[in-house]
Coordinates of C-alpha atoms and ligand atoms in Angstrom, one line a residue:
M1327 CA 123.6 110.3 86.2
T1328 CA 121.7 113.5 85.3
C1329 CA 118.1 114.0 86.2
E1330 CA 115.8 116.8 85.2
A1331 CA 114.6 118.7 88.1
F1332 CA 110.9 118.8 88.9
P1333 CA 108.9 119.2 92.1
S1334 CA 108.8 115.8 93.9
D1335 CA 105.1 116.1 94.8
C1336 CA 103.8 116.3 91.2
Q1337 CA 103.5 112.5 90.9
A1338 CA 101.8 109.8 92.8
T1339 CA 104.3 108.0 95.1
L1340 CA 105.2 104.4 95.7
T1341 CA 107.0 104.0 99.0
I1342 CA 108.9 100.8 99.6
D1343 CA 110.0 100.2 103.1
L1344 CA 113.2 98.1 103.0
D1345 CA 113.3 97.8 106.8
R1346 CA 109.9 96.1 106.7
I1347 CA 111.1 93.8 103.9
I1348 CA 114.0 92.8 106.1
T1349 CA 111.8 92.3 109.1
N1350 CA 109.3 90.3 107.0
Y1351 CA 112.2 88.2 105.7
R1352 CA 113.4 87.5 109.2
T1353 CA 109.8 86.7 110.2
C1354 CA 109.6 84.2 107.3
R1355 CA 112.8 82.5 108.7
S1356 CA 111.3 82.2 112.2
L1357 CA 108.0 81.0 110.8
A1358 CA 110.0 78.4 109.0
G1359 CA 111.4 77.3 112.3
G1360 CA 114.8 78.8 111.6
T1361 CA 115.1 77.1 108.2
D1362 CA 117.2 79.3 105.9
C1363 CA 115.2 81.3 103.4
A1364 CA 116.1 82.3 99.9
A1365 CA 114.6 85.5 98.5
M1366 CA 112.4 85.2 95.4
V1367 CA 113.2 88.4 93.5
K1368 CA 111.9 87.6 90.1
A1369 CA 110.0 90.2 88.1
D1370 CA 112.1 93.0 89.6
A1371 CA 111.5 91.8 93.2
Y1372 CA 107.7 91.6 92.6
G1373 CA 107.8 95.1 91.2
M1374 CA 109.4 96.5 94.3
G1375 CA 112.9 97.0 92.7
I1376 CA 115.5 94.3 92.7
E1377 CA 118.4 96.9 92.8
Q1378 CA 117.3 98.1 96.3
V1379 CA 115.6 95.0 97.7
A1380 CA 118.3 92.4 97.0
P1381 CA 121.3 94.3 98.5
A1382 CA 119.1 95.2 101.6
L1383 CA 118.4 91.5 102.1
Y1384 CA 122.0 90.5 101.5
N1385 CA 123.6 93.2 103.7
K1386 CA 121.1 93.6 106.5
A1387 CA 119.3 90.3 106.8
G1388 CA 122.0 87.9 105.9
C1389 CA 120.1 86.4 102.9
R1390 CA 122.5 84.5 100.7
N1391 CA 120.3 82.7 98.2
F1392 CA 118.3 84.5 95.5
F1393 CA 116.0 83.2 92.8
V1394 CA 115.0 85.0 89.6
A1395 CA 113.1 83.8 86.6
N1396 CA 115.5 84.3 83.7
L1397 CA 119.1 84.8 82.9
A1398 CA 118.7 88.5 82.1
E1399 CA 117.3 89.1 85.6
A1400 CA 120.2 87.1 87.1
I1401 CA 122.9 89.0 85.3
K1402 CA 121.3 92.3 86.4
L1403 CA 121.1 91.0 89.9
R1404 CA 124.8 89.9 90.0
R1405 CA 125.9 93.6 89.9
H1406 CA 124.0 94.3 93.1
V1407 CA 124.9 91.2 95.1
P1408 CA 128.4 90.2 93.9
D1409 CA 128.8 87.3 96.3
A1410 CA 125.3 85.9 96.6
I1411 CA 124.1 82.6 95.2
I1412 CA 121.8 83.3 92.3
Y1413 CA 119.5 80.7 90.8
V1414 CA 117.6 81.0 87.5
L1415 CA 114.2 79.2 87.6
N1416 CA 113.7 78.9 83.9
G1417 CA 116.9 76.8 83.6
V1418 CA 119.5 76.8 80.9
F1419 CA 119.1 76.8 77.1
P1420 CA 121.6 76.3 74.2
G1421 CA 123.9 79.3 74.0
H1422 CA 123.3 80.3 77.6
V1423 CA 125.9 78.2 79.4
P1424 CA 128.9 80.7 79.1
Y1425 CA 126.8 83.4 80.6
F1426 CA 126.0 81.2 83.6
I1427 CA 129.6 80.4 84.1
Q1428 CA 130.9 84.0 83.6
H1429 CA 128.5 85.5 86.1
R1430 CA 128.6 82.5 88.5
I1431 CA 124.9 81.9 88.2
R1432 CA 123.3 78.5 88.9
P1433 CA 120.6 77.1 86.7
V1434 CA 117.6 75.3 88.1
L1435 CA 117.5 72.4 85.7
N1436 CA 113.9 71.5 84.8
D1437 CA 114.2 68.5 82.4
L1438 CA 116.7 65.9 81.2
D1439 CA 117.5 68.0 78.1
Q1440 CA 118.6 70.9 80.4
I1441 CA 120.5 68.5 82.6
Q1442 CA 122.4 67.0 79.7
L1443 CA 123.1 70.4 78.2
W1444 CA 124.6 71.5 81.6
A1445 CA 126.4 68.2 82.2
A1446 CA 128.0 68.1 78.8
V1447 CA 129.4 71.6 78.8
T1448 CA 130.5 71.8 82.3
A1449 CA 131.4 68.2 83.4
A1450 CA 135.0 69.2 83.8
D1451 CA 134.7 71.8 86.6
R1452 CA 131.1 70.9 87.6
P1453 CA 129.7 74.3 88.6
A1454 CA 126.8 74.1 91.0
C1455 CA 123.2 73.7 89.8
A1456 CA 119.8 72.9 91.2
I1457 CA 117.4 70.1 90.0
H1458 CA 113.7 70.9 89.9
F1459 CA 111.4 67.9 90.3
D1460 CA 107.7 68.3 89.5
S1461 CA 105.8 66.8 92.4
G1462 CA 102.4 67.6 91.0
I1463 CA 102.0 71.1 89.8
N1464 CA 102.7 70.1 86.2
R1465 CA 104.5 73.3 85.4
L1466 CA 108.3 73.2 85.5
G1467 CA 110.5 70.4 86.7
L1468 CA 111.3 66.7 85.9
S1469 CA 108.2 64.7 85.3
P1470 CA 107.8 61.5 87.3
Q1471 CA 109.1 59.5 84.4
E1472 CA 112.2 61.7 84.0
T1473 CA 112.7 61.7 87.7
G1474 CA 112.8 57.9 87.7
A1475 CA 115.3 57.9 84.8
F1476 CA 117.5 60.5 86.5
I1477 CA 117.5 58.7 89.8
G1478 CA 118.6 55.6 88.0
D1479 CA 121.4 57.4 86.0
T1480 CA 124.2 57.6 88.5
T1481 CA 126.7 58.3 85.6
L1482 CA 124.8 61.4 84.7
Q1483 CA 124.5 62.5 88.3
A1484 CA 128.2 62.1 88.7
C1485 CA 128.7 64.8 86.0
L1486 CA 126.8 67.3 88.1
N1487 CA 127.4 69.3 91.3
I1488 CA 123.9 69.3 92.6
A1489 CA 123.7 72.1 95.2
L1490 CA 119.9 71.9 95.7
I1491 CA 116.9 69.8 94.8
M1492 CA 113.6 71.5 94.8
S1493 CA 109.9 71.3 93.9
H1494 CA 107.1 73.8 93.9
L1495 CA 103.6 73.6 95.5
A1496 CA 100.5 74.1 93.5
C1497 CA 98.0 74.9 96.3
S1498 CA 100.0 76.3 99.2
D1499 CA 97.5 79.1 99.5
A1500 CA 94.8 76.5 100.4
P1501 CA 96.1 74.7 103.5
E1502 CA 93.3 72.0 103.3
H1503 CA 93.9 71.1 99.7
P1504 CA 94.8 67.4 99.4
L1505 CA 97.4 68.1 96.7
N1506 CA 99.7 69.7 99.4
L1507 CA 100.1 66.4 101.1
T1508 CA 100.5 64.5 97.9
Q1509 CA 103.3 66.8 96.7
L1510 CA 104.9 66.6 100.1
Q1511 CA 105.0 62.8 99.9
N1512 CA 106.2 62.8 96.3
F1513 CA 109.0 65.2 97.1
T1514 CA 110.0 63.5 100.3
A1515 CA 110.3 60.2 98.4
I1516 CA 112.6 62.0 95.9
T1517 CA 114.8 63.5 98.6
R1518 CA 115.7 60.0 99.9
H1519 CA 117.6 59.4 96.7
F1520 CA 119.8 62.5 97.3
P1521 CA 121.0 62.2 100.8
G1522 CA 123.1 65.1 101.9
I1523 CA 121.9 67.5 99.2
P1524 CA 119.8 70.4 100.5
A1525 CA 116.1 70.3 99.6
S1526 CA 113.6 73.1 99.1
L1527 CA 109.8 72.9 98.7
A1528 CA 108.1 75.8 100.5
N1529 CA 107.1 79.2 99.0
S1530 CA 105.4 81.7 101.3
G1531 CA 102.3 79.6 101.6
G1532 CA 104.3 76.5 102.1
I1533 CA 106.1 78.0 105.1
L1534 CA 102.7 78.3 106.8
L1535 CA 101.8 74.7 106.1
G1536 CA 104.1 73.5 108.9
P1537 CA 107.5 72.0 109.6
D1538 CA 107.1 69.0 107.3
Y1539 CA 107.2 71.4 104.4
H1540 CA 110.3 73.4 105.4
F1541 CA 113.2 71.0 104.4
D1542 CA 116.5 72.9 104.2
L1543 CA 115.6 76.1 102.3
A1544 CA 112.3 77.9 102.0
R1545 CA 111.6 80.3 99.1
P1546 CA 109.3 83.1 100.2
G1547 CA 108.3 85.9 97.8
L1548 CA 105.0 87.4 98.5
M1549 CA 105.2 87.3 102.3
M1550 CA 108.5 89.3 102.2
F1551 CA 106.6 92.2 100.8
G1552 CA 103.7 91.9 103.2
G1553 CA 101.2 89.9 101.1
N1554 CA 99.2 87.2 102.7
P1555 CA 99.7 83.8 101.1
S1556 CA 97.0 82.1 103.1
P1557 CA 93.3 82.4 103.9
R1558 CA 94.1 82.9 107.6
P1559 CA 95.1 86.3 109.2
L1560 CA 98.6 87.6 108.3
P1561 CA 101.1 86.2 110.7
D1562 CA 102.4 88.6 113.4
G1563 CA 105.6 90.3 112.2
I1564 CA 104.6 90.5 108.5
Q1565 CA 103.8 94.0 107.5
A1566 CA 102.9 95.8 104.3
A1567 CA 106.2 97.0 102.8
Y1568 CA 104.5 98.8 100.0
H1569 CA 102.6 102.1 100.1
I1570 CA 101.0 103.9 97.2
S1571 CA 99.6 107.3 97.7
G1572 CA 97.9 109.5 95.2
K1573 CA 97.3 113.2 95.3
V1574 CA 94.0 115.0 95.3
L1575 CA 93.9 117.2 92.1
Q1576 CA 90.4 118.7 92.4
L1577 CA 87.2 118.5 94.4
R1578 CA 83.7 118.8 93.0
D1579 CA 80.1 118.8 94.1
L1580 CA 77.5 116.7 92.4
R1581 CA 73.7 117.1 92.5
I1582 CA 71.5 114.0 92.7
G1583 CA 71.4 112.3 89.3
E1584 CA 74.7 113.5 88.1
T1585 CA 77.3 110.9 87.0
V1586 CA 81.0 110.5 87.3
G1587 CA 83.6 109.6 84.6
Y1588 CA 83.7 107.8 81.3
G1589 CA 80.6 105.8 80.5
A1590 CA 78.7 107.6 83.3
T1591 CA 78.8 104.4 85.3
W1592 CA 78.2 105.9 88.7
T1593 CA 75.2 108.2 89.6
A1594 CA 75.0 110.4 92.7
E1595 CA 72.0 109.2 94.7
R1596 CA 72.5 112.0 97.2
P1597 CA 74.2 115.4 97.0
S1598 CA 77.8 114.2 96.7
R1599 CA 81.3 115.5 96.9
I1600 CA 84.1 113.7 95.1
A1601 CA 87.8 114.1 94.9
I1602 CA 89.8 113.4 91.8
I1603 CA 93.1 111.5 92.5
N1604 CA 96.1 111.5 90.2
V1605 CA 96.4 107.7 89.7
G1606 CA 95.0 105.6 86.8
Y1607 CA 95.4 102.5 84.8
A1608 CA 98.6 103.8 83.2
D1609 CA 100.0 103.5 86.7
G1610 CA 98.8 99.9 87.0
Y1611 CA 95.7 100.9 88.8
L1612 CA 93.4 98.8 86.6
Q1613 CA 89.8 99.1 85.6
V1614 CA 89.0 96.0 87.7
F1615 CA 88.7 98.7 90.5
N1616 CA 85.8 100.5 88.7
N1617 CA 83.1 101.3 91.2
C1618 CA 84.6 98.8 93.8
G1619 CA 88.1 99.9 94.8
Q1620 CA 88.7 101.6 98.1
T1621 CA 91.1 104.3 99.2
A1622 CA 91.9 105.5 102.7
Y1623 CA 92.3 109.0 104.1
K1624 CA 92.9 109.8 107.8
G1625 CA 91.0 106.8 109.0
H1626 CA 88.1 107.1 106.5
M1627 CA 87.5 104.6 103.7
L1628 CA 86.8 106.5 100.5
P1629 CA 85.2 104.3 97.7
I1630 CA 86.1 104.7 94.1
V1631 CA 83.2 105.9 92.0
G1632 CA 83.0 105.5 88.3
R1633 CA 85.6 104.1 86.0
V1634 CA 89.3 104.2 86.4
S1635 CA 90.8 106.6 83.8
M1636 CA 94.3 106.5 82.3
D1637 CA 95.6 109.1 84.8
M1638 CA 92.8 109.5 87.4
I1639 CA 90.2 108.0 89.7
A1640 CA 87.4 109.7 91.5
V1641 CA 86.6 108.9 95.1
D1642 CA 83.5 109.7 97.1
I1643 CA 84.3 112.1 100.0
T1644 CA 80.7 113.0 100.8
D1645 CA 81.1 111.7 104.4
L1646 CA 84.2 113.7 105.2
E1647 CA 83.9 117.2 106.7
V1648 CA 84.3 119.7 103.9
T1649 CA 87.5 121.2 105.4
E1650 CA 89.1 117.8 106.0
I1651 CA 90.5 117.2 102.5
S1652 CA 91.8 119.6 99.9
P1653 CA 93.8 119.5 96.6
G1654 CA 97.4 118.4 97.2
D1655 CA 96.5 116.0 100.0
D1656 CA 97.7 112.4 99.9
V1657 CA 95.2 109.5 99.7
E1658 CA 96.3 105.9 100.3
L1659 CA 95.6 103.5 97.4
L1660 CA 97.6 100.6 98.7
G1661 CA 99.3 100.1 102.0
E1662 CA 98.5 99.5 105.7
H1663 CA 94.8 100.3 105.4
I1664 CA 94.2 99.2 101.8
T1665 CA 96.2 95.9 102.0
L1666 CA 97.0 93.7 99.0
E1667 CA 94.4 91.2 100.5
M1668 CA 91.7 93.8 100.5
A1669 CA 92.5 95.1 97.0
S1670 CA 92.6 91.5 95.8
E1671 CA 89.2 90.7 97.3
V1672 CA 87.4 93.5 95.7
S1673 CA 89.0 93.2 92.3
T1674 CA 89.5 89.5 91.8
L1675 CA 93.1 90.2 90.8
S1676 CA 95.6 88.1 92.8
Q1677 CA 97.9 89.9 95.3
Y1678 CA 100.8 88.9 93.0
E1679 CA 99.2 90.6 90.0
I1680 CA 98.5 93.8 92.0
L1681 CA 102.0 94.0 93.3
T1682 CA 103.8 93.2 90.0
G1683 CA 101.3 95.4 88.1
V1684 CA 102.6 98.5 89.8
K1685 CA 104.1 100.6 87.0
E1686 CA 107.3 102.7 86.7
R1687 CA 105.3 105.9 86.6
Y1688 CA 105.2 106.5 90.3
Q1689 CA 107.8 108.5 92.1
R1690 CA 109.6 105.8 94.0
V1691 CA 110.8 106.3 97.5
Y1692 CA 112.9 103.8 99.4
K1693 CA 113.1 104.0 103.2
Ligands
LIG505 C1 107.6 82.6 92.7 C2 108.1 81.3 93.3 C3 108.2 81.2 94.7 C4 107.7 82.3 95.6 O1 106.3 82.2 95.8 P1 105.5 83.1 96.8 O2 104.2 82.5 96.8 O3 105.6 84.5 96.3 O4 106.2 83.0 98.1 C5 108.8 80.1 95.2 N1 109.2 79.1 94.3 C6 109.1 79.2 93.0 C7 109.5 78.0 92.1 C8 108.5 80.3 92.4 O5 108.3 80.4 91.1

């Protein structure tokens, strides 16, 4: 691979801490009472880089089960974890079966059509698959009617090697929501028809709902990266594995009444000093942070003033000592001080959207 040389500090930086992802994964396992955990690495491991994240989890944390959304993600992942179990959440479609077989990938079968497609083509050697039952989210999975039909069809079941049955919670981020218990009861009832087959219900939030939700395999995503799936404080042992830092490009002084940025949406109400930082919406730092985002620098919170531009934001540094900050310095946009939770709260974006919205443009550093 060739790579053009340029100074490493000319871009904003996204640092991904693989050791923390490993620690977070282990913490997920212990929060799940020792239940085995799969790693949800769809969408390029929530934007954190599946090539780096998946082998780290496989080699250093003993993670053996991985889930991605589609077949393309699975085939890419196969190169990086040759011996892992890989599931595709979207299931199988006509023409896809040979790829699943060739790359030893397991489909999560979401309806009777997918089940029949998989059973027909593969009945002879019966490669492993998962069955997804919809217990109340009304998204993917067998509907209650299909579930009844499938449970009654032992001939069809005999054509399959069901390695896992699963369902997905709609409201795991709201522990008090009554749908959690409804889904738990629905899924528990289904599991009784599949004795001996491992069952899986809990995502990150589900792990925190308690032992009833853990079954045989949990499926954390967000919490592995340090996001908080619940309204309660982040559990001990879960730490931000992401860090975005932007660089100060320029400092400027404003008189009272002067404005900042496109649309002149922020006006200095006191003599002010601002710093221009080299991150904008083209990096995934969206305009939902206009006049409400926060950045952190040496223990100070520096609010975003004005609109987010394509390549820049402005932050108010009036309260810093003049000599404390200068061009070239790094300011935290996301990380230990500006957590996903905080960024989500001010912007109304979900933690998931913020994480997966991080663009390729950053210089990426893995540690
Ligand atoms: C994305 C996903 C998960 C992981 O959810 P988190 O809230 O990120 O832990 C688990 N199960 C399914 C089916 C998913 O689609």
